Tab-separated table of C-alpha atoms in Angstrom:
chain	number	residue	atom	x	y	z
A	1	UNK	CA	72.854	111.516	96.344
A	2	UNK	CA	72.584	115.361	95.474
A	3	UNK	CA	74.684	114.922	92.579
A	4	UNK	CA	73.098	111.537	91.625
A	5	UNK	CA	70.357	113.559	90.080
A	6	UNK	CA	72.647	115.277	87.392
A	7	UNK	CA	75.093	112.354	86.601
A	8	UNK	CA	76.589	109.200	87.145
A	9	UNK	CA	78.020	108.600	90.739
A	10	UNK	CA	79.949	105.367	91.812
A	11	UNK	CA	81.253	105.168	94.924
A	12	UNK	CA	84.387	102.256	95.148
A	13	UNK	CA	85.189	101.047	98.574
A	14	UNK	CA	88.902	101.848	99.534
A	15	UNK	CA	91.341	98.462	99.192
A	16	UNK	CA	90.738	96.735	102.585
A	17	UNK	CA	87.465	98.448	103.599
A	18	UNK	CA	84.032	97.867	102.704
A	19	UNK	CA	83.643	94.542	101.313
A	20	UNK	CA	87.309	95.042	99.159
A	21	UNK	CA	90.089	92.794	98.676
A	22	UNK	CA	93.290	95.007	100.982
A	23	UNK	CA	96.286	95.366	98.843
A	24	UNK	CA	99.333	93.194	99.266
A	25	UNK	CA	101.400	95.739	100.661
A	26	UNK	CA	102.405	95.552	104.328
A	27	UNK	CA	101.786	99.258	105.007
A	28	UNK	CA	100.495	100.977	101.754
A	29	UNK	CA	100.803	104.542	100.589
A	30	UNK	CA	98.464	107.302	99.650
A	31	UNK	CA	99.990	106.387	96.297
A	32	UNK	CA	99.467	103.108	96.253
A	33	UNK	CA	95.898	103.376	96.891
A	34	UNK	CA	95.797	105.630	94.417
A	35	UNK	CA	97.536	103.622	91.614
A	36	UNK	CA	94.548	100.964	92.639
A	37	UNK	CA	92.528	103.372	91.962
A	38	UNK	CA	93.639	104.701	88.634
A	39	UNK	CA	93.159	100.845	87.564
A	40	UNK	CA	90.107	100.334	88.673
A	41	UNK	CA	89.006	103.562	86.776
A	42	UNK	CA	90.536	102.314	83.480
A	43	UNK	CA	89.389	98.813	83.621
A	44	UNK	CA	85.759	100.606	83.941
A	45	UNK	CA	86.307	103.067	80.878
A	46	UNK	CA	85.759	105.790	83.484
A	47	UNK	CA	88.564	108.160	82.442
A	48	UNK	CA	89.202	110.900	82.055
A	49	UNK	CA	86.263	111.859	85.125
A	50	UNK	CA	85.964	113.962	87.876
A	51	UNK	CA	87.119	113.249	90.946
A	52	UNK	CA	85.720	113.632	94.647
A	53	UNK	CA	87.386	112.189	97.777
A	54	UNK	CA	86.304	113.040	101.401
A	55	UNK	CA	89.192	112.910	104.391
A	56	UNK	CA	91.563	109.573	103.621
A	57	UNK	CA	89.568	109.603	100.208
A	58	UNK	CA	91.080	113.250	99.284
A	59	UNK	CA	94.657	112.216	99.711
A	60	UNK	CA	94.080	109.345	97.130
A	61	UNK	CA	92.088	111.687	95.059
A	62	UNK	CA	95.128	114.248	95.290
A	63	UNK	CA	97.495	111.480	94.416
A	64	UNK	CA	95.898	110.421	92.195
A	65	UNK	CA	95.243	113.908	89.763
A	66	UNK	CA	99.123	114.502	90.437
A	67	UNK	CA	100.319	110.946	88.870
A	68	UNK	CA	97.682	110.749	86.150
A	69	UNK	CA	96.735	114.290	85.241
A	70	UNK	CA	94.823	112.910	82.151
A	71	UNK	CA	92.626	110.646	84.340
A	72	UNK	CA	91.000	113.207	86.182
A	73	UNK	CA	88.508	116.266	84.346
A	74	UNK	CA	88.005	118.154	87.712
A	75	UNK	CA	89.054	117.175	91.151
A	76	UNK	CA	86.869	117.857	94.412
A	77	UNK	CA	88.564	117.633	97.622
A	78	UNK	CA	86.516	117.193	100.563
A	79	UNK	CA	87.778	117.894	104.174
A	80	UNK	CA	91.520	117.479	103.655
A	81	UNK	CA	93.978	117.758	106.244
A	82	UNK	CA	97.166	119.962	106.242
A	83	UNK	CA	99.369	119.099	109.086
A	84	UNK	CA	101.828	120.395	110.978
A	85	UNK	CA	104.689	118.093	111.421
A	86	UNK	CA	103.577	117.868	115.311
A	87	UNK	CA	100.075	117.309	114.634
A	88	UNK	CA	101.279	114.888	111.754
A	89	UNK	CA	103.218	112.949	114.309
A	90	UNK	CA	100.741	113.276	117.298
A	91	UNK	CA	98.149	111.557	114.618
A	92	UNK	CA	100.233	108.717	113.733
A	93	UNK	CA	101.293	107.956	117.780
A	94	UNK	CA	97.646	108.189	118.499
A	95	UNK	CA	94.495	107.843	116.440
A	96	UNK	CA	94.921	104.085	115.555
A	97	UNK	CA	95.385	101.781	118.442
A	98	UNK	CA	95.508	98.494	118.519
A	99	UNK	CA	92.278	96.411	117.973
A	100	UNK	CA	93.463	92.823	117.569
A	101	UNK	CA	91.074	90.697	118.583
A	102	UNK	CA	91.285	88.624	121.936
A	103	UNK	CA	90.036	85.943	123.816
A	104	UNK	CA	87.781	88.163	126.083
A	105	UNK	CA	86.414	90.229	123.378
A	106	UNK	CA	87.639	93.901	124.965
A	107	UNK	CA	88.667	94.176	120.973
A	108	UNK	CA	85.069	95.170	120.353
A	109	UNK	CA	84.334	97.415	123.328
A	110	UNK	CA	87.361	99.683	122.026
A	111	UNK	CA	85.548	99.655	118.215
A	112	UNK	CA	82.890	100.989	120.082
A	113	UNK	CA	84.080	103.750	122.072
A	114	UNK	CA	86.894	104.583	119.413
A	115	UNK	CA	83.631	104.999	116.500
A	116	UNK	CA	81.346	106.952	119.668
A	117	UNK	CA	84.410	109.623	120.524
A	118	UNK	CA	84.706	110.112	116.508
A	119	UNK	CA	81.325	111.774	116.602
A	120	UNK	CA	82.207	113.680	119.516
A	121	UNK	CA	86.038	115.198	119.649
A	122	UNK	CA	88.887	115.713	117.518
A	123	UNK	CA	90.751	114.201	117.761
A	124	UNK	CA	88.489	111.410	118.842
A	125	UNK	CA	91.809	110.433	121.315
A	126	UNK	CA	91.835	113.928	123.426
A	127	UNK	CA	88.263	114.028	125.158
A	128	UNK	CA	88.116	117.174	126.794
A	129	UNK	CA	85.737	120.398	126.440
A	130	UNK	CA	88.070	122.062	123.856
A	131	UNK	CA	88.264	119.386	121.524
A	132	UNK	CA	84.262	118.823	121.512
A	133	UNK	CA	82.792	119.435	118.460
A	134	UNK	CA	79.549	120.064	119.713
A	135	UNK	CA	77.269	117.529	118.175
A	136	UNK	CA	74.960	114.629	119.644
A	137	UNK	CA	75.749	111.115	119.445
A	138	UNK	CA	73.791	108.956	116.513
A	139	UNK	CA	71.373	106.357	118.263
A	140	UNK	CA	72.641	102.955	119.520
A	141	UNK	CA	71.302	100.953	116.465
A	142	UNK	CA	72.842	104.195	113.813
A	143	UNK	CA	76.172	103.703	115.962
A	144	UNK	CA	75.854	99.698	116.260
A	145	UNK	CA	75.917	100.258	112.432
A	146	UNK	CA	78.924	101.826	111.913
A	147	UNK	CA	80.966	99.611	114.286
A	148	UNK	CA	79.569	96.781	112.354
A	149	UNK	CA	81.200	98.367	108.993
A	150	UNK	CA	83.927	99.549	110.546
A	151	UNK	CA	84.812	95.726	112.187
A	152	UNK	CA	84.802	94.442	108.115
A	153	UNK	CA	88.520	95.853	108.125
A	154	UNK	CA	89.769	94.329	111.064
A	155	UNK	CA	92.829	95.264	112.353
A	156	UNK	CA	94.165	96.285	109.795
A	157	UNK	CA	91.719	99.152	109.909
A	158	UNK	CA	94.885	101.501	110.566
A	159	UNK	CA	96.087	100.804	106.925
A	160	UNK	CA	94.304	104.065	105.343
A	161	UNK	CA	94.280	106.481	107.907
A	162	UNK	CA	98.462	106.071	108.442
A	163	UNK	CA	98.494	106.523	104.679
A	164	UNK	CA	96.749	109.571	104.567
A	165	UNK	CA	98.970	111.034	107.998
A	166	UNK	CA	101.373	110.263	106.578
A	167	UNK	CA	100.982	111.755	102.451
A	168	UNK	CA	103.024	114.980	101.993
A	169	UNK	CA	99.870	116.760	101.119
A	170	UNK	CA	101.753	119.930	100.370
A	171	UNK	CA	104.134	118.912	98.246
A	172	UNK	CA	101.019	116.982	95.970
A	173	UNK	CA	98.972	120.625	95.714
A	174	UNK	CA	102.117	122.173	94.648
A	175	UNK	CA	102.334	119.481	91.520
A	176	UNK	CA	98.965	119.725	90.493
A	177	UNK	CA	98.073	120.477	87.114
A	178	UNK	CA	93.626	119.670	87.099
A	179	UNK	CA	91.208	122.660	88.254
A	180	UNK	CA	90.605	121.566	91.913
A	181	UNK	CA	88.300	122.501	94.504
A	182	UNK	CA	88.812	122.002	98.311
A	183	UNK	CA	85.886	122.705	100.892
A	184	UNK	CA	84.535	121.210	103.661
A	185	UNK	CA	81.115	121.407	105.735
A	186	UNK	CA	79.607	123.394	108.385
A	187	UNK	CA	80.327	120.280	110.404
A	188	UNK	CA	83.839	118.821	109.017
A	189	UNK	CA	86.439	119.198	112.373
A	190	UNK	CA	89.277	119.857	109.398
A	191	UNK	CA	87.020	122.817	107.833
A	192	UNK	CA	90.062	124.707	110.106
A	193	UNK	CA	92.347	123.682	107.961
A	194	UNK	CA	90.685	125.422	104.781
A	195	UNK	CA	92.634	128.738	106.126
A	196	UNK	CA	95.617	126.897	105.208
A	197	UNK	CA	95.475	126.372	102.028
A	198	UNK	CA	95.874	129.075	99.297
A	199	UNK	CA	94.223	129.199	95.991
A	200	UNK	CA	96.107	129.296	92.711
A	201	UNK	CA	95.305	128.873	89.035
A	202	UNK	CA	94.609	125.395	89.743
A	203	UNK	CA	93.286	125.481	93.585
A	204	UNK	CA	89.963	126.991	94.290
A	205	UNK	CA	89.009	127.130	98.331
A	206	UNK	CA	85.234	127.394	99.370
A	207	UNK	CA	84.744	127.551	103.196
A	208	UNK	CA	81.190	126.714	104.345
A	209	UNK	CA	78.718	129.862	104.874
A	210	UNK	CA	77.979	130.073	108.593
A	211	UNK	CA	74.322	128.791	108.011
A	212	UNK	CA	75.014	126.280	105.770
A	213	UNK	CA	73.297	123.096	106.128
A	214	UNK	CA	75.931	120.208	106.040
A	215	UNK	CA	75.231	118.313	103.096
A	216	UNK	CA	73.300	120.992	100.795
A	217	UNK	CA	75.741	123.758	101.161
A	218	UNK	CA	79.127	121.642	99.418
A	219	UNK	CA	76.614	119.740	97.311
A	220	UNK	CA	75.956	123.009	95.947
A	221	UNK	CA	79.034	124.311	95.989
A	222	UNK	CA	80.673	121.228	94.082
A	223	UNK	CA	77.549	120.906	91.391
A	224	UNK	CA	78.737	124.436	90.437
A	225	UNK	CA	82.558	123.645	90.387
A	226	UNK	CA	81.690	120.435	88.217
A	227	UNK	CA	79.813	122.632	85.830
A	228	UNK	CA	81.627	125.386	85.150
């Protein structure tokens, strides 16, 4: 909404989420949503544009700018992880567990209290002191809400986030050839990861200011990388 104000924002549903047609491929790749996404953006004349993706969103985004330089003006990317191959395997073993549906319902109990330890730990999976990340929990009707959007995937909710575990991230920064700016909030678990990355020609890396207010502070930060 902070950028809506100084240009034209659409925000597309990844394949399978939201109210989206999934893509017919049994376990897709950061590259395939991205290819989706490239057509999507020519069928709308919305090329070349810039970019912004957020977590799962910033591995298609990076795929993306790396397959079809010419598609993308500027590229934003939003609380991207770098992983370790241990925390990169630890992910994929862990953070998506089954939620077929069964005859007693239990399916929507785990929705639940998978979406309520999201708000609390990271991973969500480890609840312990260490891994809090120090916030309250939304309401019951804010939460009820999200489990509600979150159910419209099903279960094949997993679909994205193995994608984005398992996208060579590095390798896809190397190859990039678009100006490119990585951040992520005050209150993003992965702003750790920002240390990880190193700036280039291309790569620019803005860690949050320790008083930053969550949504002003890379709204600001990415209206000035847009407009430079």
């Amino acid at each position: 909404m902070r950028l809506a104000v100084i240009r034209s924002v659409w925000a597309m549903d990844t394949p399978g989420y939201g109210l989206s047609d999934s893509l017919d491929v049994a376990e897709p790749s950061a590259g395939d949503y991205a290819e989706a996404l490239a057509e999507t953006l020519h069928h709308a004349d919305l090329t070349p544009t810039d970019l912004y993706g957020s977590h799962t969103g910033a591995k298609i985004a990076l795929e993306l700018a790396v397959r079809h330089p010419s598609r993308v003006r500027r590229l934003v990317l939003d609380g991207i992880g770098l992983y370790s191959a241990d925390e990169q395997r630890d992910l994929l073993e862990n953070y998506t567990p089954s939620l077929v549906p069964d005859a007693q319902g239990t399916h929507l109990q785990r929705y639940w209290h998978m979406q309520r330890d999201m708000h609390v730990y990271w991973p969500w999976y480890r609840a312990s002191p260490e891994t809090s990340m120090g916030r309250a929990l939304p309401d019951a009707r804010e939460l009820h809400d999200q489990v509600v959007d979150f159910l419209l995937a099903g279960d094949h909710y997993w679909k994205g986030y193995k994608a984005a575990f398992r996208h060579d991230t590095a390798t896809a920064l190397a190859a990039l050839t678009v100006p490119t700016l990585i951040l992520a909030s005050s209150r993003d678990p992965l702003r750790a990861h920002l240390a990880r990355f190193a700036e280039s020609t291309t790569i620019t890396v803005a860690g949050p200011a320790p008083d930053d207010d969550p949504i002003d502070g890379p709204a600001t930060r990415i209206r000035d990388f847009l407009e430079a």
